[in-house]
Amino acid sequence: AGGGKAGGNPSGREDDGDTTETLAARVEAMALAGGPRALTVLLGGPPGTDGDDAGADRVTARAAEALLRMATDVAARGHLLQQGCLPALSRLEGRLRAHPGGDAGQSAGAVRTCRHCVAKLLVTVDPSLLPHQHRMGAVPPLMALVGDSEASDLEHFEALLSLTNLAASGDDVRERVIGPERGLGVLSHAMFS
């Protein structure tokens, strides 16, 4: 009865007694204290590394995972966007995609985490409040997440919602979504899967 896997905790760790309210309060305190900004610095790799070693890959993957967990709290999403998480995640996703690390599974997981965090951030935001380059830069990771056969239904759903939200912000973004790089094909496939 007391925590662990039997209590529904997928991590297998002891249940520390956190309620949804205490967790939300902790996320809000971290967001207000600049935690997301610190994590975006780590997304570039730990200081003193060139971003190509396994330790740096683990740090950036954990920083992206922390941002994804924070983005689960709808109230924190505005803070994450204000503190530069969207462009940092888009840059990291592009870097990881272009130069995958040693462990292919871990690298693919980190790329998917970045993409899912971008999707989660953009589900509830008014895209007209974002700079144009951030809206345009978010489209490729979202389209890749929609086309990722290993992604979960939730990840697909949130990516599609975010793309719908972004496409409503203007013709240029809409053209990028359905544009020549298999955009319409990916969306058609998602519609029937």
Short mmCIF file of N, CA and C in Angstrom, two decimals:
data_model
loop_
_atom_site.label_atom_id
_atom_site.label_comp_id
_atom_site.label_asym_id
_atom_site.label_seq_id
_atom_site.Cartn_x
_atom_site.Cartn_y
_atom_site.Cartn_z
N ALA A 1 0.81 -1.18 0.00
CA ALA A 1 0.00 0.00 0.00
C ALA A 1 0.84 1.23 0.00
N GLY A 2 2.06 1.20 0.53
CA GLY A 2 2.80 2.44 0.75
C GLY A 2 3.77 2.81 -0.33
N GLY A 3 3.40 3.12 -1.54
CA GLY A 3 4.30 3.69 -2.53
C GLY A 3 4.92 2.63 -3.42
N GLY A 4 6.05 2.99 -4.04
CA GLY A 4 6.72 2.08 -4.96
C GLY A 4 5.84 1.77 -6.16
N LYS A 5 6.17 0.70 -6.84
CA LYS A 5 5.43 0.33 -8.04
C LYS A 5 3.99 -0.07 -7.74
N ALA A 6 3.79 -0.71 -6.59
CA ALA A 6 2.43 -1.15 -6.26
C ALA A 6 1.50 0.03 -6.07
N GLY A 7 2.03 1.16 -5.68
CA GLY A 7 1.21 2.35 -5.46
C GLY A 7 0.96 3.15 -6.72
N GLY A 8 1.39 2.64 -7.86
CA GLY A 8 1.15 3.35 -9.11
C GLY A 8 2.27 4.30 -9.49
N ASN A 9 3.39 4.26 -8.77
CA ASN A 9 4.52 5.13 -9.07
C ASN A 9 5.40 4.42 -10.09
N PRO A 10 5.43 4.88 -11.34
CA PRO A 10 6.16 4.16 -12.38
C PRO A 10 7.67 4.19 -12.17
N SER A 11 8.20 5.12 -11.36
CA SER A 11 9.64 5.19 -11.16
C SER A 11 10.14 4.08 -10.27
N GLY A 12 9.26 3.45 -9.49
CA GLY A 12 9.68 2.41 -8.58
C GLY A 12 10.27 2.95 -7.29
N ARG A 13 10.39 4.25 -7.15
CA ARG A 13 10.91 4.85 -5.93
C ARG A 13 9.81 4.94 -4.89
N GLU A 14 10.24 5.09 -3.66
CA GLU A 14 9.28 5.26 -2.59
C GLU A 14 8.44 6.51 -2.83
N ASP A 15 7.19 6.45 -2.49
CA ASP A 15 6.30 7.59 -2.60
C ASP A 15 6.67 8.58 -1.51
N ASP A 16 6.97 9.81 -1.90
CA ASP A 16 7.37 10.80 -0.90
C ASP A 16 6.19 11.59 -0.35
N GLY A 17 4.99 11.19 -0.66
CA GLY A 17 3.81 11.83 -0.09
C GLY A 17 3.38 13.10 -0.81
N ASP A 18 3.98 13.40 -1.95
CA ASP A 18 3.60 14.60 -2.69
C ASP A 18 2.17 14.48 -3.19
N THR A 19 1.46 15.56 -3.06
CA THR A 19 0.13 15.65 -3.65
C THR A 19 0.26 16.47 -4.92
N THR A 20 -0.78 16.49 -5.70
CA THR A 20 -0.78 17.30 -6.92
C THR A 20 -0.54 18.77 -6.58
N GLU A 21 -1.11 19.22 -5.47
CA GLU A 21 -0.97 20.62 -5.06
C GLU A 21 0.46 20.95 -4.65
N THR A 22 1.11 20.06 -3.88
CA THR A 22 2.49 20.35 -3.47
C THR A 22 3.44 20.30 -4.66
N LEU A 23 3.18 19.39 -5.57
CA LEU A 23 4.00 19.33 -6.77
C LEU A 23 3.84 20.59 -7.61
N ALA A 24 2.61 21.04 -7.79
CA ALA A 24 2.35 22.27 -8.56
C ALA A 24 3.01 23.47 -7.88
N ALA A 25 2.97 23.51 -6.55
CA ALA A 25 3.60 24.61 -5.82
C ALA A 25 5.12 24.59 -6.01
N ARG A 26 5.71 23.40 -6.04
CA ARG A 26 7.16 23.28 -6.25
C ARG A 26 7.53 23.72 -7.66
N VAL A 27 6.75 23.30 -8.64
CA VAL A 27 7.02 23.69 -10.03
C VAL A 27 6.90 25.20 -10.18
N GLU A 28 5.86 25.80 -9.56
CA GLU A 28 5.69 27.24 -9.63
C GLU A 28 6.86 27.97 -8.97
N ALA A 29 7.31 27.48 -7.82
CA ALA A 29 8.44 28.11 -7.14
C ALA A 29 9.70 28.03 -8.00
N MET A 30 9.92 26.88 -8.64
CA MET A 30 11.09 26.75 -9.53
C MET A 30 10.98 27.70 -10.72
N ALA A 31 9.77 27.79 -11.29
CA ALA A 31 9.58 28.66 -12.45
C ALA A 31 9.82 30.12 -12.08
N LEU A 32 9.31 30.53 -10.92
CA LEU A 32 9.48 31.92 -10.49
C LEU A 32 10.93 32.23 -10.11
N ALA A 33 11.66 31.22 -9.69
CA ALA A 33 13.05 31.42 -9.27
C ALA A 33 14.03 31.36 -10.45
N GLY A 34 13.54 31.16 -11.66
CA GLY A 34 14.42 31.13 -12.83
C GLY A 34 14.95 29.74 -13.15
N GLY A 35 14.34 28.71 -12.61
CA GLY A 35 14.77 27.34 -12.90
C GLY A 35 14.78 27.00 -14.38
N PRO A 36 13.74 27.37 -15.12
CA PRO A 36 13.76 27.06 -16.56
C PRO A 36 14.93 27.72 -17.30
N ARG A 37 15.28 28.93 -16.90
CA ARG A 37 16.40 29.62 -17.56
C ARG A 37 17.70 28.84 -17.30
N ALA A 38 17.87 28.36 -16.07
CA ALA A 38 19.06 27.57 -15.76
C ALA A 38 19.09 26.27 -16.57
N LEU A 39 17.94 25.66 -16.72
CA LEU A 39 17.86 24.42 -17.50
C LEU A 39 18.15 24.67 -18.98
N THR A 40 17.75 25.84 -19.49
CA THR A 40 18.05 26.13 -20.90
C THR A 40 19.55 26.28 -21.12
N VAL A 41 20.25 26.77 -20.11
CA VAL A 41 21.71 26.85 -20.20
C VAL A 41 22.29 25.44 -20.30
N LEU A 42 21.74 24.52 -19.50
CA LEU A 42 22.21 23.14 -19.54
C LEU A 42 21.87 22.45 -20.86
N LEU A 43 20.82 22.91 -21.54
CA LEU A 43 20.47 22.32 -22.83
C LEU A 43 21.58 22.51 -23.85
N GLY A 44 22.37 23.55 -23.66
CA GLY A 44 23.50 23.77 -24.55
C GLY A 44 24.68 22.89 -24.22
N GLY A 45 24.59 22.09 -23.17
CA GLY A 45 25.68 21.23 -22.71
C GLY A 45 26.30 21.84 -21.47
N PRO A 46 26.84 21.01 -20.59
CA PRO A 46 27.45 21.53 -19.38
C PRO A 46 28.66 22.39 -19.71
N PRO A 47 28.95 23.39 -18.88
CA PRO A 47 30.12 24.23 -19.12
C PRO A 47 31.39 23.39 -19.19
N GLY A 48 32.27 23.73 -20.11
CA GLY A 48 33.53 23.02 -20.24
C GLY A 48 33.48 21.78 -21.11
N THR A 49 32.34 21.51 -21.74
CA THR A 49 32.26 20.37 -22.64
C THR A 49 31.99 20.89 -24.03
N ASP A 50 32.31 20.06 -25.00
CA ASP A 50 32.03 20.46 -26.38
C ASP A 50 30.69 19.92 -26.85
N GLY A 51 29.95 19.27 -25.94
CA GLY A 51 28.63 18.76 -26.29
C GLY A 51 28.66 17.43 -27.01
N ASP A 52 29.87 16.84 -27.20
CA ASP A 52 29.96 15.59 -27.94
C ASP A 52 30.24 14.38 -27.06
N ASP A 53 30.36 14.54 -25.74
CA ASP A 53 30.64 13.37 -24.92
C ASP A 53 29.38 12.84 -24.26
N ALA A 54 29.48 11.61 -23.76
CA ALA A 54 28.31 10.93 -23.20
C ALA A 54 27.77 11.66 -21.98
N GLY A 55 28.66 12.23 -21.15
CA GLY A 55 28.22 12.96 -19.97
C GLY A 55 27.40 14.18 -20.34
N ALA A 56 27.83 14.89 -21.36
CA ALA A 56 27.08 16.06 -21.82
C ALA A 56 25.72 15.64 -22.36
N ASP A 57 25.68 14.52 -23.07
CA ASP A 57 24.41 14.03 -23.60
C ASP A 57 23.44 13.70 -22.48
N ARG A 58 23.95 13.10 -21.41
CA ARG A 58 23.07 12.75 -20.29
C ARG A 58 22.55 14.00 -19.60
N VAL A 59 23.40 15.01 -19.44
CA VAL A 59 22.98 16.26 -18.79
C VAL A 59 21.91 16.95 -19.61
N THR A 60 22.12 17.06 -20.91
CA THR A 60 21.13 17.74 -21.75
C THR A 60 19.82 16.95 -21.79
N ALA A 61 19.92 15.62 -21.82
CA ALA A 61 18.70 14.80 -21.82
C ALA A 61 17.92 15.00 -20.52
N ARG A 62 18.61 15.06 -19.39
CA ARG A 62 17.93 15.26 -18.10
C ARG A 62 17.36 16.67 -17.99
N ALA A 63 18.05 17.66 -18.54
CA ALA A 63 17.52 19.03 -18.52
C ALA A 63 16.24 19.11 -19.36
N ALA A 64 16.23 18.47 -20.52
CA ALA A 64 15.03 18.46 -21.37
C ALA A 64 13.90 17.72 -20.66
N GLU A 65 14.23 16.63 -19.99
CA GLU A 65 13.22 15.88 -19.25
C GLU A 65 12.63 16.72 -18.11
N ALA A 66 13.48 17.48 -17.42
CA ALA A 66 12.99 18.35 -16.34
C ALA A 66 12.04 19.42 -16.89
N LEU A 67 12.39 19.98 -18.05
CA LEU A 67 11.51 20.98 -18.66
C LEU A 67 10.18 20.36 -19.07
N LEU A 68 10.22 19.14 -19.60
CA LEU A 68 8.99 18.46 -19.98
C LEU A 68 8.10 18.24 -18.75
N ARG A 69 8.70 17.84 -17.65
CA ARG A 69 7.92 17.63 -16.44
C ARG A 69 7.34 18.93 -15.92
N MET A 70 8.10 20.02 -16.03
CA MET A 70 7.57 21.32 -15.61
C MET A 70 6.44 21.76 -16.53
N ALA A 71 6.58 21.47 -17.83
CA ALA A 71 5.57 21.89 -18.80
C ALA A 71 4.25 21.16 -18.62
N THR A 72 4.26 20.09 -17.87
CA THR A 72 3.02 19.37 -17.57
C THR A 72 2.07 20.25 -16.77
N ASP A 73 2.62 21.16 -15.99
CA ASP A 73 1.82 22.11 -15.21
C ASP A 73 1.46 23.29 -16.13
N VAL A 74 0.21 23.39 -16.48
CA VAL A 74 -0.25 24.42 -17.42
C VAL A 74 0.13 25.82 -16.94
N ALA A 75 0.05 26.05 -15.65
CA ALA A 75 0.35 27.38 -15.10
C ALA A 75 1.82 27.75 -15.27
N ALA A 76 2.71 26.77 -15.41
CA ALA A 76 4.14 27.06 -15.53
C ALA A 76 4.56 27.32 -16.97
N ARG A 77 3.72 26.99 -17.94
CA ARG A 77 4.13 27.07 -19.34
C ARG A 77 4.50 28.48 -19.77
N GLY A 78 3.78 29.47 -19.30
CA GLY A 78 4.12 30.85 -19.63
C GLY A 78 5.51 31.23 -19.14
N HIS A 79 5.86 30.78 -17.93
CA HIS A 79 7.19 31.05 -17.38
C HIS A 79 8.27 30.37 -18.21
N LEU A 80 8.00 29.15 -18.64
CA LEU A 80 8.97 28.43 -19.45
C LEU A 80 9.19 29.15 -20.78
N LEU A 81 8.11 29.63 -21.38
CA LEU A 81 8.24 30.36 -22.64
C LEU A 81 8.98 31.68 -22.44
N GLN A 82 8.66 32.39 -21.36
CA GLN A 82 9.31 33.67 -21.09
C GLN A 82 10.80 33.51 -20.83
N GLN A 83 11.19 32.36 -20.31
CA GLN A 83 12.59 32.15 -19.95
C GLN A 83 13.39 31.45 -21.05
N GLY A 84 12.83 31.41 -22.26
CA GLY A 84 13.59 30.98 -23.43
C GLY A 84 13.62 29.49 -23.70
N CYS A 85 12.71 28.74 -23.14
CA CYS A 85 12.73 27.28 -23.32
C CYS A 85 12.41 26.86 -24.74
N LEU A 86 11.47 27.53 -25.39
CA LEU A 86 11.07 27.11 -26.74
C LEU A 86 12.23 27.15 -27.74
N PRO A 87 12.94 28.27 -27.88
CA PRO A 87 14.05 28.25 -28.85
C PRO A 87 15.19 27.34 -28.41
N ALA A 88 15.42 27.21 -27.10
CA ALA A 88 16.49 26.33 -26.63
C ALA A 88 16.17 24.87 -26.95
N LEU A 89 14.92 24.47 -26.75
CA LEU A 89 14.52 23.10 -27.07
C LEU A 89 14.58 22.84 -28.57
N SER A 90 14.15 23.81 -29.37
CA SER A 90 14.21 23.65 -30.83
C SER A 90 15.65 23.51 -31.31
N ARG A 91 16.56 24.32 -30.74
CA ARG A 91 17.98 24.23 -31.11
C ARG A 91 18.55 22.87 -30.71
N LEU A 92 18.25 22.42 -29.48
CA LEU A 92 18.77 21.14 -29.02
C LEU A 92 18.22 20.00 -29.87
N GLU A 93 16.94 20.03 -30.19
CA GLU A 93 16.35 18.99 -31.03
C GLU A 93 17.07 18.94 -32.37
N GLY A 94 17.34 20.08 -32.97
CA GLY A 94 18.05 20.12 -34.24
C GLY A 94 19.47 19.60 -34.12
N ARG A 95 20.15 19.97 -33.03
CA ARG A 95 21.53 19.51 -32.81
C ARG A 95 21.57 17.99 -32.60
N LEU A 96 20.66 17.47 -31.78
CA LEU A 96 20.63 16.02 -31.52
C LEU A 96 20.26 15.24 -32.78
N ARG A 97 19.37 15.80 -33.57
CA ARG A 97 18.96 15.13 -34.81
C ARG A 97 20.11 15.11 -35.81
N ALA A 98 20.85 16.21 -35.88
CA ALA A 98 21.94 16.31 -36.85
C ALA A 98 23.17 15.51 -36.42
N HIS A 99 23.42 15.43 -35.10
CA HIS A 99 24.60 14.74 -34.57
C HIS A 99 24.19 13.82 -33.43
N PRO A 100 23.57 12.70 -33.75
CA PRO A 100 23.16 11.80 -32.67
C PRO A 100 24.36 11.29 -31.90
N GLY A 101 24.17 11.13 -30.60
CA GLY A 101 25.24 10.67 -29.72
C GLY A 101 25.52 9.19 -29.89
N GLY A 102 26.27 8.64 -28.93
CA GLY A 102 26.69 7.25 -28.98
C GLY A 102 25.54 6.27 -28.85
N ASP A 103 24.73 6.39 -27.83
CA ASP A 103 23.63 5.45 -27.61
C ASP A 103 22.42 5.91 -28.41
N ALA A 104 22.12 5.19 -29.48
CA ALA A 104 21.04 5.60 -30.39
C ALA A 104 19.69 5.68 -29.68
N GLY A 105 19.41 4.73 -28.79
CA GLY A 105 18.14 4.74 -28.08
C GLY A 105 18.00 5.94 -27.16
N GLN A 106 19.09 6.25 -26.45
CA GLN A 106 19.06 7.41 -25.55
C GLN A 106 18.94 8.70 -26.34
N SER A 107 19.65 8.78 -27.46
CA SER A 107 19.60 9.98 -28.30
C SER A 107 18.21 10.16 -28.89
N ALA A 108 17.60 9.08 -29.36
CA ALA A 108 16.24 9.17 -29.92
C ALA A 108 15.25 9.58 -28.83
N GLY A 109 15.45 9.07 -27.63
CA GLY A 109 14.58 9.45 -26.51
C GLY A 109 14.72 10.92 -26.16
N ALA A 110 15.95 11.43 -26.20
CA ALA A 110 16.18 12.85 -25.90
C ALA A 110 15.55 13.74 -26.96
N VAL A 111 15.67 13.33 -28.22
CA VAL A 111 15.06 14.09 -29.32
C VAL A 111 13.54 14.11 -29.13
N ARG A 112 12.96 12.96 -28.82
CA ARG A 112 11.51 12.87 -28.62
C ARG A 112 11.08 13.71 -27.42
N THR A 113 11.88 13.73 -26.36
CA THR A 113 11.57 14.54 -25.19
C THR A 113 11.54 16.01 -25.55
N CYS A 114 12.52 16.46 -26.32
CA CYS A 114 12.54 17.86 -26.77
C CYS A 114 11.30 18.19 -27.59
N ARG A 115 10.98 17.33 -28.51
CA ARG A 115 9.83 17.55 -29.37
C ARG A 115 8.53 17.57 -28.57
N HIS A 116 8.41 16.66 -27.62
CA HIS A 116 7.19 16.60 -26.82
C HIS A 116 7.06 17.84 -25.93
N CYS A 117 8.18 18.31 -25.41
CA CYS A 117 8.13 19.52 -24.59
C CYS A 117 7.70 20.73 -25.43
N VAL A 118 8.21 20.83 -26.66
CA VAL A 118 7.78 21.90 -27.56
C VAL A 118 6.27 21.80 -27.77
N ALA A 119 5.79 20.59 -28.02
CA ALA A 119 4.35 20.39 -28.24
C ALA A 119 3.55 20.79 -27.01
N LYS A 120 3.99 20.36 -25.86
CA LYS A 120 3.27 20.65 -24.62
C LYS A 120 3.23 22.15 -24.35
N LEU A 121 4.33 22.84 -24.62
CA LEU A 121 4.38 24.29 -24.41
C LEU A 121 3.41 25.04 -25.32
N LEU A 122 3.24 24.53 -26.54
CA LEU A 122 2.45 25.27 -27.53
C LEU A 122 0.99 24.87 -27.60
N VAL A 123 0.58 23.90 -26.81
CA VAL A 123 -0.83 23.49 -26.82
C VAL A 123 -1.74 24.61 -26.35
N THR A 124 -1.33 25.32 -25.31
CA THR A 124 -2.23 26.29 -24.67
C THR A 124 -1.85 27.74 -24.89
N VAL A 125 -0.77 28.00 -25.60
CA VAL A 125 -0.33 29.38 -25.77
C VAL A 125 -0.97 30.01 -27.00
N ASP A 126 -1.22 31.29 -26.93
CA ASP A 126 -1.67 32.05 -28.10
C ASP A 126 -0.44 32.30 -28.96
N PRO A 127 -0.34 31.69 -30.13
CA PRO A 127 0.89 31.82 -30.92
C PRO A 127 1.18 33.24 -31.39
N SER A 128 0.16 34.10 -31.40
CA SER A 128 0.43 35.49 -31.82
C SER A 128 1.30 36.21 -30.79
N LEU A 129 1.42 35.67 -29.59
CA LEU A 129 2.28 36.27 -28.57
C LEU A 129 3.74 35.89 -28.72
N LEU A 130 4.01 34.91 -29.58
CA LEU A 130 5.38 34.45 -29.79
C LEU A 130 6.02 35.20 -30.94
N PRO A 131 7.33 35.40 -30.89
CA PRO A 131 8.02 35.98 -32.05
C PRO A 131 7.86 35.07 -33.27
N HIS A 132 7.84 35.67 -34.42
CA HIS A 132 7.64 34.94 -35.68
C HIS A 132 8.64 33.80 -35.83
N GLN A 133 9.91 34.03 -35.53
CA GLN A 133 10.93 32.99 -35.72
C GLN A 133 10.71 31.82 -34.77
N HIS A 134 10.13 32.04 -33.61
CA HIS A 134 9.83 30.94 -32.69
C HIS A 134 8.67 30.09 -33.22
N ARG A 135 7.68 30.75 -33.80
CA ARG A 135 6.57 29.99 -34.39
C ARG A 135 7.07 29.14 -35.55
N MET A 136 7.85 29.74 -36.43
CA MET A 136 8.36 29.01 -37.58
C MET A 136 9.34 27.91 -37.16
N GLY A 137 10.15 28.19 -36.15
CA GLY A 137 11.13 27.21 -35.68
C GLY A 137 10.52 26.03 -34.96
N ALA A 138 9.31 26.18 -34.47
CA ALA A 138 8.65 25.08 -33.75
C ALA A 138 8.02 24.07 -34.69
N VAL A 139 7.79 24.44 -35.94
CA VAL A 139 7.09 23.55 -36.87
C VAL A 139 7.89 22.27 -37.16
N PRO A 140 9.17 22.33 -37.51
CA PRO A 140 9.88 21.07 -37.84
C PRO A 140 9.90 20.04 -36.70
N PRO A 141 10.19 20.44 -35.44
CA PRO A 141 10.15 19.41 -34.39
C PRO A 141 8.75 18.83 -34.19
N LEU A 142 7.73 19.65 -34.34
CA LEU A 142 6.36 19.15 -34.18
C LEU A 142 5.98 18.20 -35.31
N MET A 143 6.35 18.53 -36.53
CA MET A 143 6.06 17.66 -37.66
C MET A 143 6.80 16.33 -37.51
N ALA A 144 8.04 16.41 -37.02
CA ALA A 144 8.81 15.19 -36.80
C ALA A 144 8.16 14.32 -35.73
N LEU A 145 7.62 14.94 -34.70
CA LEU A 145 6.95 14.18 -33.64
C LEU A 145 5.69 13.51 -34.17
N VAL A 146 4.94 14.21 -34.99
CA VAL A 146 3.74 13.61 -35.59
C VAL A 146 4.12 12.41 -36.45
N GLY A 147 5.23 12.50 -37.16
CA GLY A 147 5.66 11.41 -38.03
C GLY A 147 6.45 10.31 -37.34
N ASP A 148 6.70 10.44 -36.05
CA ASP A 148 7.50 9.48 -35.28
C ASP A 148 6.63 8.29 -34.89
N SER A 149 6.90 7.14 -35.47
CA SER A 149 6.09 5.95 -35.19
C SER A 149 6.30 5.41 -33.78
N GLU A 150 7.37 5.81 -33.12
CA GLU A 150 7.65 5.36 -31.75
C GLU A 150 7.01 6.27 -30.69
N ALA A 151 6.49 7.40 -31.11
CA ALA A 151 5.88 8.35 -30.16
C ALA A 151 4.55 7.80 -29.65
N SER A 152 4.18 8.23 -28.46
CA SER A 152 2.92 7.79 -27.86
C SER A 152 1.75 8.55 -28.48
N ASP A 153 0.56 8.05 -28.23
CA ASP A 153 -0.64 8.74 -28.71
C ASP A 153 -0.74 10.14 -28.12
N LEU A 154 -0.38 10.29 -26.85
CA LEU A 154 -0.41 11.62 -26.22
C LEU A 154 0.55 12.58 -26.92
N GLU A 155 1.76 12.09 -27.22
CA GLU A 155 2.73 12.94 -27.92
C GLU A 155 2.21 13.35 -29.29
N HIS A 156 1.63 12.40 -30.03
CA HIS A 156 1.04 12.73 -31.33
C HIS A 156 -0.08 13.75 -31.18
N PHE A 157 -0.96 13.51 -30.23
CA PHE A 157 -2.11 14.39 -30.02
C PHE A 157 -1.67 15.81 -29.69
N GLU A 158 -0.74 15.95 -28.75
CA GLU A 158 -0.28 17.29 -28.36
C GLU A 158 0.46 17.98 -29.50
N ALA A 159 1.22 17.23 -30.29
CA ALA A 159 1.91 17.82 -31.45
C ALA A 159 0.89 18.32 -32.47
N LEU A 160 -0.14 17.53 -32.72
CA LEU A 160 -1.17 17.94 -33.67
C LEU A 160 -1.94 19.16 -33.18
N LEU A 161 -2.26 19.19 -31.89
CA LEU A 161 -2.93 20.38 -31.33
C LEU A 161 -2.05 21.62 -31.47
N SER A 162 -0.77 21.46 -31.18
CA SER A 162 0.16 22.60 -31.29
C SER A 162 0.29 23.07 -32.73
N LEU A 163 0.36 22.14 -33.67
CA LEU A 163 0.44 22.52 -35.08
C LEU A 163 -0.82 23.24 -35.53
N THR A 164 -1.97 22.78 -35.06
CA THR A 164 -3.24 23.46 -35.39
C THR A 164 -3.22 24.87 -34.84
N ASN A 165 -2.77 25.00 -33.61
CA ASN A 165 -2.66 26.31 -32.96
C ASN A 165 -1.72 27.23 -33.74
N LEU A 166 -0.56 26.71 -34.12
CA LEU A 166 0.41 27.52 -34.87
C LEU A 166 -0.11 27.87 -36.26
N ALA A 167 -0.73 26.91 -36.93
CA ALA A 167 -1.22 27.15 -38.30
C ALA A 167 -2.27 28.24 -38.33
N ALA A 168 -3.00 28.39 -37.24
CA ALA A 168 -4.02 29.44 -37.17
C ALA A 168 -3.41 30.83 -37.01
N SER A 169 -2.10 30.90 -36.78
CA SER A 169 -1.48 32.21 -36.52
C SER A 169 -1.09 32.97 -37.78
N GLY A 170 -1.15 32.33 -38.93
CA GLY A 170 -0.82 33.06 -40.15
C GLY A 170 -0.52 32.16 -41.33
N ASP A 171 -0.60 32.73 -42.51
CA ASP A 171 -0.40 31.97 -43.74
C ASP A 171 1.01 31.40 -43.86
N ASP A 172 2.02 32.17 -43.42
CA ASP A 172 3.40 31.70 -43.56
C ASP A 172 3.64 30.45 -42.70
N VAL A 173 3.10 30.42 -41.50
CA VAL A 173 3.25 29.25 -40.64
C VAL A 173 2.43 28.09 -41.21
N ARG A 174 1.24 28.38 -41.69
CA ARG A 174 0.40 27.34 -42.28
C ARG A 174 1.11 26.72 -43.49
N GLU A 175 1.74 27.53 -44.31
CA GLU A 175 2.49 27.02 -45.47
C GLU A 175 3.65 26.15 -45.03
N ARG A 176 4.27 26.51 -43.92
CA ARG A 176 5.38 25.70 -43.42
C ARG A 176 4.87 24.34 -42.91
N VAL A 177 3.69 24.33 -42.31
CA VAL A 177 3.12 23.09 -41.80
C VAL A 177 2.77 22.14 -42.93
N ILE A 178 2.11 22.63 -43.96
CA ILE A 178 1.68 21.74 -45.05
C ILE A 178 2.64 21.77 -46.24
N GLY A 179 3.77 22.43 -46.06
CA GLY A 179 4.72 22.67 -47.14
C GLY A 179 5.35 21.44 -47.76
N PRO A 180 6.37 21.69 -48.56
CA PRO A 180 6.94 20.66 -49.43
C PRO A 180 7.66 19.52 -48.70
N GLU A 181 8.09 19.72 -47.48
CA GLU A 181 8.85 18.68 -46.77
C GLU A 181 7.91 17.66 -46.13
N ARG A 182 7.13 16.98 -46.90
CA ARG A 182 6.20 15.92 -46.53
C ARG A 182 5.15 16.33 -45.51
N GLY A 183 4.92 17.62 -45.33
CA GLY A 183 3.97 18.10 -44.34
C GLY A 183 2.58 17.55 -44.47
N LEU A 184 2.01 17.69 -45.63
CA LEU A 184 0.64 17.21 -45.84
C LEU A 184 0.57 15.69 -45.74
N GLY A 185 1.59 15.00 -46.21
CA GLY A 185 1.62 13.55 -46.11
C GLY A 185 1.67 13.06 -44.67
N VAL A 186 2.46 13.72 -43.84
CA VAL A 186 2.56 13.35 -42.43
C VAL A 186 1.22 13.57 -41.74
N LEU A 187 0.59 14.70 -42.04
CA LEU A 187 -0.70 15.00 -41.41
C LEU A 187 -1.79 14.05 -41.89
N SER A 188 -1.76 13.69 -43.16
CA SER A 188 -2.74 12.74 -43.68
C SER A 188 -2.57 11.38 -43.03
N HIS A 189 -1.33 10.96 -42.89
CA HIS A 189 -1.06 9.68 -42.24
C HIS A 189 -1.55 9.70 -40.79
N ALA A 190 -1.31 10.79 -40.10
CA ALA A 190 -1.75 10.91 -38.69
C ALA A 190 -3.27 10.87 -38.59
N MET A 191 -3.94 11.42 -39.57
CA MET A 191 -5.38 11.46 -39.53
C MET A 191 -6.00 10.06 -39.61
N PHE A 192 -5.34 9.16 -40.31
CA PHE A 192 -5.88 7.83 -40.50
C PHE A 192 -5.25 6.77 -39.62
N SER A 193 -4.33 7.17 -38.74
CA SER A 193 -3.69 6.18 -37.88
C SER A 193 -4.32 6.13 -36.51
#
